[in-house]
């Protein structure tokens, strides 16, 4: 074939290809326009207002673009809620402003509300930092929406016991971890703190509580044009979820509570002693898994042949550290004392929440016991400025429960005698000491009447998630929620850590998806396995790698996201 014919055939082929391309461009454009028109009509795609904000059909609020996280765009809005949600005659000019943040799902028509815990944790920080991983677990069928509850973070007015951060840093510190020796100081400090909080907040102080926040979530739903509550709450967020379901069972269609707080103890008990009943068991699990992992994965295994021997070795060293803190000098701007409290509470207690920290804790402790305190000091000994610039945790805890002189003896010694048995429940119990002294002196009147009940029938039963051994929200609390809500079901992750997301488990993700999308609950009490070793070695570049191989692509993606969640989640105690 000559060159002329070749060029002619080539030209004809190119023309045909162009024609086909134009055809598919036209078809694709038509389908895209149809998609946009249809989704806009359904309210899935936004219209743009004159101010540049986004407005969706059925919603009563507008949104502004507020950044993105790893390619996932975020949008922000806010609503005003009444100071008192339960008194419709209350003056309407007194409100809380509740900021909202949302990561949209590609195939979503409904919003999944998320609360990370606390009380006092920021929903904004939560979604900005972990939204991508949560989206991978939940899927594209829901918009992920979180918020800063009243009094928290960027809400206004913010819950505060001090006029500014400088005063907070100056006046908020008090020693309380030596239960007997620190008692006189914390007893005196708590009296001033209990006066400063309502003095700073004024009338708003009375309305910082969980039932009010639960009612605020209805205001959020109403602003979204969404009737049904779809919710996943972690730690204290489980208490918020239970409170919501107890107050508004008719709107509770898909409620997941994860790392469960016992609402009966929270609202009606003098002590929350149950919260620490498994804390020492998790500590024992740390020693057990260390021995099982071997010295190649857990440095501390070099010091003992059994978990019992290792426990004795570490606790004996901690007694030595209690008697004599260590002076650590790195340079003229980085030095200080490494003492028992810093290692025990900043190191061990924090790691009990997050097993992903266990390998590093073992390495630091091994070096410390061998005489090198540098790593432990850098990890646990440098006093950090408190991240939270509010006292929402204290306000909500104290306003929810049984506080004040009507319930507690006024003199210090009688009070100390009353709370002393609490500190026998766990090696970590002294961390609760300070809040009880404030309970003794708290004088803010209670403005909610919520009383937990059993056998509450919700629109759809609750899904309850827990690990076998949670250091602060024990499995027994999940059973209390199971009794409280008719038809609810527990799925237990057979492992250690705070909330189901403390460890990777694709099994848990499958149950979450089946519940959210189809309303499916297991027929009976169900167990899920952990998909990760507790101790493992990896260099910095490999920390994002999967811990288990999955043939299914979607399961592998979920597992990868769960590994990141377990590593990066900043768990916030309800205590």
Coordinates of C-alpha atoms in Angstrom, one line a residue:
X1 CA 0.0 0.0 0.0
X2 CA 1.4 3.4 -1.0
X3 CA 2.0 6.3 1.3
X4 CA -1.0 8.2 -0.1
X5 CA -3.4 5.4 0.8
X6 CA -1.8 5.0 4.2
X7 CA -2.2 8.6 5.0
X8 CA -5.8 8.5 3.7
X9 CA -6.7 5.6 5.8
X10 CA -5.0 7.2 8.8
X11 CA -6.9 10.4 8.2
X12 CA -10.2 8.5 8.0
X13 CA -9.4 6.6 11.1
X14 CA -8.6 9.8 13.0
X15 CA -11.8 11.4 11.8
X16 CA -13.8 8.4 12.9
X17 CA -12.1 8.5 16.3
X18 CA -12.8 12.2 16.6
X19 CA -16.4 11.7 15.7
X20 CA -16.8 8.9 18.2
X21 CA -15.1 11.1 20.8
X22 CA -17.4 14.0 20.1
X23 CA -20.3 11.6 20.3
X24 CA -19.2 10.3 23.8
X25 CA -18.5 13.9 24.9
X26 CA -22.0 14.9 24.0
X27 CA -23.5 11.8 25.7
X28 CA -21.3 12.3 28.8
X29 CA -22.1 16.0 28.9
X30 CA -25.8 15.2 28.7
X31 CA -25.6 12.7 31.5
X32 CA -23.6 15.1 33.6
X33 CA -26.1 17.8 33.1
X34 CA -28.9 15.4 33.9
X35 CA -27.0 14.2 37.1
X36 CA -26.5 17.8 38.2
X37 CA -30.1 18.8 37.6
X38 CA -31.4 15.7 39.3
X39 CA -29.1 16.0 42.3
X40 CA -29.8 19.7 42.6
X41 CA -33.6 19.0 42.5
X42 CA -33.1 16.5 45.3
X43 CA -31.0 19.0 47.3
X44 CA -27.8 17.0 47.0
X45 CA -25.9 19.7 45.1
X46 CA -25.8 23.2 46.5
X47 CA -26.9 26.5 45.1
X48 CA -24.6 29.5 45.6
X49 CA -26.0 32.6 47.3
X50 CA -24.9 36.1 46.6
X51 CA -22.5 36.0 49.5
X52 CA -20.8 32.9 48.0
X53 CA -22.2 30.6 50.7
X54 CA -23.7 27.2 49.8
X55 CA -27.4 26.4 50.3
X56 CA -29.0 23.0 49.9
X57 CA -32.7 22.2 49.4
X58 CA -34.5 21.2 52.5
X59 CA -31.9 22.8 54.8
X60 CA -32.5 26.0 56.7
X61 CA -28.9 27.0 57.0
X62 CA -26.1 28.1 54.6
X63 CA -22.6 26.7 54.5
X64 CA -19.1 28.1 53.8
X65 CA -16.2 26.2 52.4
X66 CA -13.7 25.8 55.3
X67 CA -10.7 24.0 54.0
X68 CA -10.1 20.3 53.2
X69 CA -8.4 17.3 54.6
X70 CA -6.4 15.2 52.1
X71 CA -8.6 16.2 49.3
X72 CA -11.9 15.9 51.2
X73 CA -13.5 19.4 51.2
X74 CA -15.1 20.6 54.4
X75 CA -18.0 23.0 54.8
X76 CA -18.9 24.9 58.0
X77 CA -21.9 26.6 59.4
X78 CA -23.5 27.4 62.8
X79 CA -26.8 27.6 64.5
X80 CA -28.1 29.5 67.5
X81 CA -29.9 27.5 70.2
X82 CA -31.9 28.6 73.2
X83 CA -30.0 28.9 76.5
X84 CA -32.6 26.7 78.0
X85 CA -34.0 24.1 75.5
X86 CA -36.6 22.9 77.9
X87 CA -38.2 26.3 78.7
X88 CA -39.8 27.7 75.6
X89 CA -40.7 30.9 77.5
X90 CA -37.0 31.7 78.2
X91 CA -35.9 35.0 76.7
X92 CA -34.9 34.3 73.1
X93 CA -32.0 36.7 73.1
X94 CA -29.9 34.4 75.3
X95 CA -28.5 31.7 73.2
X96 CA -25.5 29.5 72.6
X97 CA -23.9 29.4 69.1
X98 CA -23.1 25.9 67.9
X99 CA -20.6 25.6 65.1
X100 CA -21.0 22.8 62.6
X101 CA -18.5 21.1 60.3
X102 CA -19.3 18.6 57.6
X103 CA -17.5 16.3 55.2
X104 CA -19.9 15.3 52.4
X105 CA -20.4 11.8 51.2
X106 CA -20.6 11.3 47.4
X107 CA -23.8 9.2 47.6
X108 CA -25.3 10.7 50.7
X109 CA -28.7 12.2 51.5
X110 CA -28.5 12.1 55.3
X111 CA -26.1 13.3 57.9
X112 CA -24.3 11.1 60.5
X113 CA -23.7 13.1 63.6
X114 CA -20.4 12.4 65.4
X115 CA -19.3 13.2 68.9
X116 CA -15.7 12.4 70.0
X117 CA -16.2 12.4 73.8
X118 CA -14.9 14.4 76.7
X119 CA -17.0 16.0 77.8
X120 CA -15.3 18.9 76.1
X121 CA -13.7 17.4 73.0
X122 CA -14.0 19.4 69.8
X123 CA -16.0 18.0 66.9
X124 CA -14.2 20.4 64.6
X125 CA -10.7 19.1 65.5
X126 CA -12.1 15.6 65.3
X127 CA -13.4 15.8 61.8
X128 CA -10.5 17.9 60.4
X129 CA -8.0 15.3 61.7
X130 CA -9.8 12.0 61.3
X131 CA -12.5 12.6 58.8
X132 CA -10.8 10.8 56.0
X133 CA -10.4 7.6 58.1
X134 CA -13.9 7.7 59.4
X135 CA -15.3 8.2 55.9
X136 CA -13.4 5.1 54.8
X137 CA -15.0 3.1 57.6
X138 CA -18.5 4.5 57.2
X139 CA -18.5 4.7 53.4
X140 CA -19.8 7.4 51.0
X141 CA -23.5 6.9 51.9
X142 CA -23.5 9.5 54.7
X143 CA -22.3 13.1 55.2
X144 CA -20.1 13.1 58.3
X145 CA -21.2 16.0 60.5
X146 CA -19.7 17.1 63.8
X147 CA -20.0 20.1 66.0
X148 CA -18.6 21.9 69.0
X149 CA -21.2 21.4 71.8
X150 CA -22.3 24.3 73.9
X151 CA -19.4 25.6 75.9
X152 CA -16.8 23.8 73.9
X153 CA -13.9 25.1 71.8
X154 CA -15.4 27.5 69.2
X155 CA -18.9 27.6 70.5
X156 CA -20.0 30.8 72.2
X157 CA -20.1 31.6 75.0
X158 CA -17.3 29.2 75.9
X159 CA -17.4 27.4 79.2
X160 CA -14.8 29.1 81.3
X161 CA -13.9 29.5 85.0
X162 CA -11.2 32.1 84.2
X163 CA -11.3 35.5 82.5
X164 CA -8.4 34.6 80.1
X165 CA -5.8 31.9 79.4
X166 CA -3.0 33.6 81.4
X167 CA -5.2 33.5 84.5
X168 CA -6.1 29.9 83.7
X169 CA -2.4 28.9 83.6
X170 CA -1.7 30.7 86.8
X171 CA -4.7 29.5 88.9
X172 CA -5.8 26.1 87.6
X173 CA -2.8 24.1 88.9
X174 CA -3.3 22.1 92.0
X175 CA -1.6 18.9 93.4
X176 CA -4.2 16.1 93.9
X177 CA -2.5 12.8 93.0
X178 CA -1.2 12.1 96.5
X179 CA -4.6 11.2 98.0
X180 CA -3.7 11.8 101.6
X181 CA -0.9 14.3 101.4
X182 CA -2.5 16.6 98.8
X183 CA -5.9 16.6 100.5
X184 CA -5.6 19.9 102.4
X185 CA -4.4 21.8 99.3
X186 CA -6.9 20.4 96.8
X187 CA -9.7 20.9 99.4
X188 CA -8.9 24.6 99.7
X189 CA -8.3 25.0 95.9
X190 CA -11.7 23.4 95.0
X191 CA -13.6 26.0 97.1
X192 CA -12.2 28.9 95.0
X193 CA -12.6 27.0 91.7
X194 CA -16.3 26.3 92.5
X195 CA -16.9 30.0 93.1
X196 CA -14.9 31.2 90.0
X197 CA -16.8 29.1 87.5
X198 CA -20.3 30.6 88.0
X199 CA -18.8 34.0 88.6
X200 CA -17.2 33.8 85.2
X201 CA -20.1 32.3 83.2
X202 CA -23.0 34.0 85.0
X203 CA -26.4 32.6 84.1
X204 CA -25.0 30.5 81.3
X205 CA -23.3 28.3 83.9
X206 CA -26.6 26.5 84.7
X207 CA -27.2 25.4 81.2
X208 CA -24.0 23.6 80.4
X209 CA -25.1 20.0 80.7
X210 CA -25.7 16.8 78.6
X211 CA -29.5 17.0 78.3
X212 CA -29.3 20.5 77.0
X213 CA -26.7 19.3 74.4
X214 CA -28.9 16.4 73.5
X215 CA -31.7 18.9 72.8
X216 CA -29.3 21.0 70.7
X217 CA -28.8 18.0 68.5
X218 CA -32.5 18.2 67.6
X219 CA -32.0 21.8 66.7
X220 CA -29.1 20.7 64.4
X221 CA -31.4 18.1 62.8
X222 CA -34.1 20.6 62.3
X223 CA -31.7 23.0 60.6
X224 CA -30.7 20.2 58.3
X225 CA -34.2 19.3 57.4
X226 CA -33.6 15.8 58.8
X227 CA -36.1 14.0 60.9
X228 CA -34.2 11.0 62.1
X229 CA -31.1 11.0 64.4
X230 CA -28.2 9.0 62.9
X231 CA -25.4 9.2 65.4
X232 CA -22.1 7.6 66.5
X233 CA -20.7 8.8 69.8
X234 CA -17.5 7.7 71.5
X235 CA -16.7 7.6 75.2
X236 CA -18.6 10.6 76.8
X237 CA -20.3 10.7 73.3
X238 CA -21.9 7.4 74.3
X239 CA -23.5 9.2 77.3
X240 CA -24.7 11.9 75.0
X241 CA -26.2 9.3 72.7
X242 CA -27.9 7.5 75.6
X243 CA -29.3 10.8 76.9
X244 CA -30.6 11.7 73.4
X245 CA -32.2 8.3 73.0
X246 CA -33.8 8.5 76.4
X247 CA -35.2 12.0 75.8
X248 CA -36.1 11.6 72.2
X249 CA -36.7 7.9 71.4
X250 CA -39.1 8.7 68.6
X251 CA -36.3 10.3 66.5
X252 CA -33.5 7.8 67.4
X253 CA -33.4 5.8 64.2
X254 CA -29.7 4.8 64.0
X255 CA -27.8 5.4 67.3
X256 CA -24.3 3.9 67.9
X257 CA -22.7 4.2 71.3
X258 CA -19.0 3.2 71.5
X259 CA -16.9 2.9 74.7
X260 CA -19.9 3.2 76.9
X261 CA -20.4 5.4 80.0
X262 CA -22.8 4.0 82.6
X263 CA -25.5 6.6 82.5
X264 CA -27.1 5.4 85.8
X265 CA -23.8 6.0 87.6
X266 CA -23.1 9.3 85.8
X267 CA -26.4 10.9 86.7
X268 CA -27.4 9.2 89.9
X269 CA -24.3 7.9 91.6
X270 CA -22.0 9.7 94.1
X271 CA -19.1 7.7 92.7
X272 CA -18.2 6.5 89.2
X273 CA -16.2 3.7 90.7
X274 CA -17.3 1.3 87.9
X275 CA -15.3 3.3 85.4
X276 CA -11.9 2.0 86.6
X277 CA -12.8 -1.6 87.3
X278 CA -10.9 -2.9 84.2
X279 CA -8.1 -0.3 84.2
X280 CA -5.6 -2.6 86.0
X281 CA -6.7 -5.5 83.8
X282 CA -5.6 -3.5 80.7
X283 CA -2.3 -2.9 82.4
X284 CA -1.9 -6.6 83.0
X285 CA -2.8 -7.0 79.3
X286 CA 0.2 -4.8 78.4
X287 CA 2.6 -7.0 80.3
X288 CA 1.0 -10.2 78.9
X289 CA 1.1 -9.1 75.3
X290 CA 4.7 -7.8 75.8
X291 CA 5.8 -11.3 76.8
X292 CA 3.8 -12.9 74.0
X293 CA 5.3 -10.4 71.5
X294 CA 8.9 -11.3 72.5
X295 CA 11.9 -9.2 73.0
X296 CA 12.2 -8.5 69.2
X297 CA 8.9 -6.5 69.4
X298 CA 8.7 -5.5 73.1
X299 CA 12.0 -4.3 74.8
X300 CA 10.6 -4.9 78.3
X301 CA 10.4 -8.7 77.5
X302 CA 14.2 -8.7 78.0
X303 CA 13.7 -8.1 81.7
X304 CA 11.4 -11.0 82.6
X305 CA 10.3 -14.5 81.6
X306 CA 6.6 -14.1 82.6
X307 CA 4.0 -11.4 82.7
X308 CA 3.9 -11.6 86.5
X309 CA 7.6 -11.2 86.8
X310 CA 7.5 -8.3 84.3
X311 CA 4.7 -6.6 86.2
X312 CA 6.7 -6.9 89.5
X313 CA 9.8 -5.5 87.9
X314 CA 8.1 -2.4 86.4
X315 CA 6.0 -1.7 89.5
X316 CA 9.1 -2.1 91.8
X317 CA 10.9 0.4 89.6
X318 CA 8.0 2.8 89.8
X319 CA 8.1 2.7 93.6
X320 CA 11.8 3.7 93.4
X321 CA 10.9 6.6 91.1
X322 CA 8.2 7.6 93.5
X323 CA 10.8 7.9 96.3
X324 CA 13.4 9.6 94.2
X325 CA 12.6 11.6 91.0
X326 CA 15.3 11.7 88.3
X327 CA 17.0 14.9 87.2
X328 CA 17.3 15.0 83.4
X329 CA 19.4 17.6 81.6
X330 CA 19.4 17.7 77.7
X331 CA 20.4 21.3 77.2
X332 CA 20.0 24.7 78.9
X333 CA 16.4 25.0 77.7
X334 CA 15.3 21.4 77.9
X335 CA 15.7 19.8 81.4
X336 CA 13.7 19.0 84.5
X337 CA 12.5 16.2 86.8
X338 CA 11.0 12.9 85.7
X339 CA 8.9 11.7 88.6
X340 CA 6.4 8.9 89.3
X341 CA 3.3 10.9 88.4
X342 CA 4.6 11.9 85.0
X343 CA 5.6 8.4 84.0
X344 CA 2.5 6.7 85.5
X345 CA -0.2 9.0 84.3
X346 CA 1.3 10.6 81.2
X347 CA 2.9 7.4 80.1
X348 CA 1.1 4.3 81.3
X349 CA -2.4 5.6 81.7
X350 CA -2.5 7.3 78.3
X351 CA -1.1 4.2 76.7
X352 CA -3.9 2.0 78.2
X353 CA -6.3 4.0 76.1
X354 CA -4.3 3.4 72.9
X355 CA -2.5 0.1 72.4
X356 CA -0.8 1.6 69.3
X357 CA 1.4 3.3 71.9
X358 CA 2.5 0.1 73.7
X359 CA 5.7 -0.5 71.7
X360 CA 7.0 3.0 72.3
X361 CA 6.0 2.8 76.0
X362 CA 7.9 -0.5 76.4
X363 CA 11.0 1.0 74.7
X364 CA 11.0 4.1 76.9
X365 CA 10.5 2.1 80.0
X366 CA 13.2 -0.3 79.2
X367 CA 15.7 2.5 78.6
X368 CA 14.6 4.2 81.8
X369 CA 15.0 1.1 83.9
X370 CA 18.4 0.6 82.3
X371 CA 19.4 4.1 83.5
X372 CA 18.7 6.2 80.4
X373 CA 15.9 8.6 81.2
X374 CA 16.1 10.9 78.1
X375 CA 13.4 9.3 76.0
X376 CA 11.0 8.9 78.9
X377 CA 11.5 12.5 79.9
X378 CA 10.9 13.8 76.3
X379 CA 7.8 11.6 76.0
X380 CA 6.2 12.1 79.5
X381 CA 8.2 14.6 81.5
X382 CA 7.9 17.9 79.7
X383 CA 4.8 19.8 81.0
X384 CA 2.6 20.8 78.1
X385 CA 0.4 23.8 78.0
X386 CA -3.2 22.6 78.2
X387 CA -4.8 22.4 74.8
X388 CA -8.3 23.1 76.0
X389 CA -9.0 26.7 76.7
X390 CA -12.2 26.0 78.5
X391 CA -13.7 24.1 81.5
X392 CA -16.6 22.4 79.6
X393 CA -15.5 19.1 81.1
X394 CA -15.9 20.3 84.6
X395 CA -19.1 22.2 84.0
X396 CA -20.9 19.3 82.3
X397 CA -19.7 16.6 84.7
X398 CA -20.7 18.6 87.7
X399 CA -24.0 19.9 86.4
X400 CA -25.1 16.5 85.2
X401 CA -24.4 14.5 88.4
X402 CA -24.9 14.6 92.1
X403 CA -22.9 17.6 93.3
X404 CA -23.0 20.2 96.1
X405 CA -23.3 20.3 99.9
X406 CA -26.7 18.5 99.9
X407 CA -24.9 15.3 98.9
X408 CA -21.4 15.6 100.4
X409 CA -20.1 16.3 103.9
X410 CA -18.6 19.8 104.2
X411 CA -15.5 19.2 106.3
X412 CA -12.4 17.8 104.7
X413 CA -11.7 14.8 106.9
X414 CA -15.2 13.4 106.8
X415 CA -15.2 13.9 103.0
X416 CA -11.8 12.2 102.7
X417 CA -13.1 9.3 104.7
X418 CA -16.1 9.0 102.4
X419 CA -14.1 9.0 99.1
X420 CA -11.1 7.0 100.4
X421 CA -12.5 3.6 99.4
X422 CA -12.7 4.7 95.8
X423 CA -9.0 4.8 95.5
X424 CA -8.6 1.1 96.3
X425 CA -10.3 0.1 93.0
X426 CA -7.3 0.8 90.7
X427 CA -3.7 1.8 90.7
X428 CA -4.8 4.8 88.7
X429 CA -7.8 5.9 90.8
X430 CA -6.1 9.0 92.2
X431 CA -6.6 10.7 88.8
X432 CA -10.2 11.1 89.9
X433 CA -9.4 12.8 93.1
X434 CA -9.7 16.5 92.1
X435 CA -13.2 16.3 90.5
X436 CA -14.6 14.9 93.7
X437 CA -13.4 17.8 95.8
X438 CA -15.0 20.2 93.3
X439 CA -18.2 18.1 93.5
X440 CA -18.2 18.7 97.3
X441 CA -18.2 22.5 96.9
X442 CA -20.2 22.9 93.6
X443 CA -23.1 25.3 94.1
X444 CA -24.5 25.7 90.6
X445 CA -28.2 24.6 90.6
X446 CA -29.2 21.7 88.4
X447 CA -31.5 22.7 85.6
X448 CA -32.2 19.4 84.0
X449 CA -34.6 16.7 85.1
X450 CA -33.3 13.8 83.0
X451 CA -33.4 10.4 84.8
X452 CA -32.1 7.3 83.1
X453 CA -34.7 4.6 82.6
X454 CA -34.6 0.9 81.6
X455 CA -36.4 -0.7 78.6
X456 CA -36.7 2.5 76.6
X457 CA -38.2 1.7 73.2
X458 CA -36.6 3.8 70.5
X459 CA -37.6 4.0 66.8
X460 CA -34.9 1.5 66.1
X461 CA -32.7 -0.4 68.6
X462 CA -29.2 0.9 69.4
X463 CA -25.9 -0.7 68.4
X464 CA -23.5 -0.9 71.4
X465 CA -19.8 -1.3 70.8
X466 CA -17.1 -2.0 73.3
X467 CA -13.7 -3.7 73.7
X468 CA -13.4 -6.5 76.2
X469 CA -11.2 -4.5 78.5
X470 CA -11.6 -0.7 78.3
X471 CA -9.5 1.3 80.8
X472 CA -12.2 3.9 81.5
X473 CA -15.5 2.7 80.0
X474 CA -15.7 -1.0 81.0
X475 CA -17.7 -3.7 79.2
X476 CA -20.1 -3.9 82.2
X477 CA -21.3 -0.3 81.3
X478 CA -22.3 -1.6 77.8
X479 CA -24.5 -4.1 79.6
X480 CA -26.2 -1.3 81.5
X481 CA -27.0 0.4 78.2
X482 CA -28.2 -2.9 76.8
X483 CA -30.8 -3.0 79.7
X484 CA -31.7 0.6 79.2
X485 CA -32.7 0.3 75.5
X486 CA -35.1 -2.3 74.3
X487 CA -33.8 -4.5 71.5
X488 CA -30.3 -3.1 71.5
X489 CA -27.4 -5.3 70.9
X490 CA -23.7 -5.4 71.9
X491 CA -20.8 -6.2 69.6
X492 CA -17.6 -6.8 71.6
X493 CA -14.1 -6.4 70.2
X494 CA -12.0 -9.1 71.9
X495 CA -9.2 -6.8 72.9
X496 CA -7.8 -3.9 74.9
X497 CA -8.2 -0.2 74.6
X498 CA -10.8 2.7 74.8
X499 CA -13.6 2.4 72.3
X500 CA -13.8 -0.1 69.4
X501 CA -11.6 2.1 67.3
X502 CA -8.7 1.6 69.7
X503 CA -7.7 -1.4 67.6
X504 CA -8.3 -2.4 64.0
X505 CA -11.2 -4.7 63.4
X506 CA -12.8 -5.0 60.0
X507 CA -15.5 -7.1 61.6
X508 CA -16.6 -4.1 63.6
X509 CA -16.7 -1.9 60.5
X510 CA -19.0 -4.4 58.8
X511 CA -21.4 -4.3 61.7
X512 CA -21.3 -0.5 61.7
X513 CA -22.1 -0.4 58.0
X514 CA -24.8 -3.0 58.2
X515 CA -26.5 -1.1 61.0
X516 CA -26.2 2.4 59.4
X517 CA -27.3 1.4 55.9
X518 CA -29.7 -1.5 56.6
X519 CA -30.6 -1.2 60.3
X520 CA -29.2 -4.7 60.8
X521 CA -28.2 -5.8 64.3
X522 CA -26.7 -9.2 65.2
X523 CA -29.2 -11.7 66.4
X524 CA -27.2 -12.3 69.6
X525 CA -24.3 -10.9 71.5
X526 CA -21.4 -10.9 69.1
X527 CA -17.6 -10.9 69.2
X528 CA -15.2 -9.4 66.8
X529 CA -11.5 -10.3 66.5
X530 CA -8.6 -7.7 66.5
X531 CA -6.8 -7.5 63.2
X532 CA -3.5 -6.3 64.6
X533 CA -0.7 -7.4 66.9
X534 CA -0.3 -5.3 70.1
X535 CA 3.5 -5.1 69.7
X536 CA 5.2 -4.8 66.4
X537 CA 8.3 -3.1 64.9
X538 CA 8.2 -0.8 62.0
X539 CA 10.4 2.1 60.8
X540 CA 8.8 5.5 60.4
X541 CA 8.0 5.0 56.7
X542 CA 6.2 1.8 57.5
X543 CA 3.9 3.0 60.3
X544 CA 1.1 3.5 57.8
X545 CA 1.3 -0.1 56.5
X546 CA -1.5 -2.6 57.0
X547 CA -1.2 -5.1 59.9
X548 CA -3.1 -7.8 58.1
X549 CA -3.6 -8.8 54.5
X550 CA -7.1 -8.7 53.0
X551 CA -8.0 -10.1 49.5
X552 CA -11.0 -7.9 49.3
X553 CA -10.0 -4.4 48.2
X554 CA -12.7 -2.6 50.2
X555 CA -11.8 -4.6 53.4
X556 CA -8.1 -3.7 52.9
X557 CA -9.0 0.0 52.6
X558 CA -11.1 -0.2 55.7
X559 CA -8.3 -1.9 57.6
X560 CA -5.8 0.7 56.5
X561 CA -8.1 3.4 57.8
X562 CA -8.6 1.6 61.1
X563 CA -4.8 1.3 61.6
X564 CA -4.6 5.1 61.2
X565 CA -7.6 5.7 63.5
X566 CA -6.1 3.5 66.2
X567 CA -2.8 5.4 65.9
X568 CA -4.0 9.0 65.6
X569 CA -7.1 9.1 67.8
X570 CA -6.7 11.3 70.9
X571 CA -8.9 9.5 73.3
X572 CA -10.6 11.8 75.8
X573 CA -11.7 10.3 79.1
X574 CA -15.2 10.9 80.5
X575 CA -13.5 11.4 83.9

